[in-house]
Amino acid sequence: MAAQGKRAALYVERRFVELCERAGFEKPVELGEEINLLFQGALLLPQVYGDSSPFVSAKRAIVALLEAADGPVASGRPPDRS
């Protein structure tokens, strides 16, 4: 069971990294890993708290990360649509 959870978390992290690469962010691996950490925490904490409020906090944090990241929006480059 733990191995399956680890595989799933790594799969999600790879998808976030790929999305950051496609969007043209300067440090896609670092950004994808940070987004994954927030996402995984948002998945876990509702089980602890019994509500989905951690997703709201995670969304705000991810928006702040994206706005602070050196990517297509910050640099004026259009996102890669390939």
Coordinates of N, CA and C in Angstrom, one line a residue, residues 16-57:
F16 N 3.1 17.7 -12.6 CA 3.3 19.1 -12.3 C 4.5 19.7 -12.9
V17 N 5.6 19.0 -12.9 CA 6.9 19.4 -13.5 C 6.7 19.6 -15.0
E18 N 6.0 18.6 -15.6 CA 5.8 18.7 -17.1 C 5.0 19.9 -17.4
L19 N 3.9 20.2 -16.6 CA 3.1 21.4 -16.9 C 3.9 22.6 -16.7
C20 N 4.8 22.7 -15.7 CA 5.6 23.9 -15.5 C 6.6 24.0 -16.7
E21 N 7.1 22.9 -17.2 CA 8.0 22.9 -18.4 C 7.3 23.5 -19.6
R22 N 6.1 22.9 -19.8 CA 5.3 23.4 -21.0 C 4.9 24.8 -20.9
A23 N 4.7 25.3 -19.7 CA 4.3 26.7 -19.5 C 5.5 27.6 -19.7
G24 N 6.7 27.1 -19.6 CA 7.9 27.9 -19.9 C 8.5 28.5 -18.6
F25 N 8.3 27.9 -17.4 CA 8.9 28.5 -16.2 C 10.4 28.2 -16.2
E26 N 11.1 29.1 -15.6 CA 12.6 29.1 -15.6 C 13.1 27.9 -14.8
K27 N 12.4 27.5 -13.7 CA 12.8 26.4 -12.9 C 11.7 25.4 -12.7
P28 N 11.3 24.7 -13.8 CA 10.1 23.8 -13.7 C 10.2 22.7 -12.7
V29 N 11.3 22.1 -12.5 CA 11.4 21.0 -11.5 C 11.2 21.5 -10.1
E30 N 11.8 22.6 -9.7 CA 11.7 23.2 -8.4 C 10.2 23.6 -8.2
L31 N 9.6 24.3 -9.2 CA 8.3 24.7 -9.0 C 7.3 23.6 -9.0
G32 N 7.5 22.6 -9.8 CA 6.6 21.4 -9.8 C 6.6 20.7 -8.5
E33 N 7.8 20.5 -7.9 CA 8.0 19.9 -6.6 C 7.3 20.7 -5.5
E34 N 7.4 22.0 -5.6 CA 6.7 22.8 -4.6 C 5.2 22.7 -4.7
I35 N 4.7 22.8 -5.9 CA 3.2 22.6 -6.2 C 2.8 21.3 -5.7
N36 N 3.6 20.2 -5.9 CA 3.2 18.9 -5.5 C 3.1 18.8 -4.0
L37 N 4.1 19.4 -3.3 CA 4.1 19.4 -1.8 C 2.8 20.0 -1.3
L38 N 2.4 21.2 -1.9 CA 1.2 21.8 -1.4 C -0.1 21.0 -1.8
F39 N -0.1 20.4 -2.9 CA -1.2 19.5 -3.3 C -1.3 18.3 -2.4
Q40 N -0.2 17.6 -2.2 CA -0.2 16.4 -1.3 C -0.7 16.8 0.1
G41 N -0.3 17.9 0.6 CA -0.7 18.4 1.9 C -2.2 18.7 1.9
A42 N -2.7 19.3 0.8 CA -4.1 19.6 0.7 C -4.9 18.3 0.6
L43 N -4.4 17.3 0.1 CA -5.1 16.0 0.0 C -5.2 15.3 1.4
L44 N -4.1 15.5 2.2 CA -4.0 14.8 3.5 C -4.8 15.5 4.6
L45 N -4.7 16.8 4.6 CA -5.3 17.6 5.8 C -6.8 17.5 5.9
P46 N -7.6 17.4 4.8 CA -9.0 17.2 5.0 C -9.4 16.0 5.7
Q47 N -8.5 14.9 5.6 CA -8.8 13.7 6.4 C -8.6 14.0 7.9
V48 N -7.7 14.9 8.2 CA -7.4 15.2 9.6 C -8.4 16.2 10.1
Y49 N -8.8 17.2 9.4 CA -9.7 18.3 9.8 C -11.2 18.0 9.6
G50 N -11.4 17.1 8.6 CA -12.8 16.7 8.3 C -13.5 17.8 7.4
D51 N -12.7 18.6 6.8 CA -13.3 19.6 5.8 C -12.3 19.9 4.7
S52 N -12.7 20.5 3.7 CA -11.8 20.8 2.5 C -11.1 22.1 2.5
S53 N -11.1 22.8 3.6 CA -10.5 24.1 3.7 C -9.0 24.2 3.3
P54 N -8.3 23.1 3.6 CA -6.9 23.2 3.2 C -6.7 23.4 1.7
F55 N -7.6 23.0 0.8 CA -7.5 23.2 -0.6 C -7.5 24.7 -0.9
V56 N -8.3 25.5 -0.2 CA -8.3 26.9 -0.4 C -7.0 27.6 -0.1
S57 N -6.4 27.1 1.0 CA -5.1 27.7 1.4 C -4.0 27.2 0.4

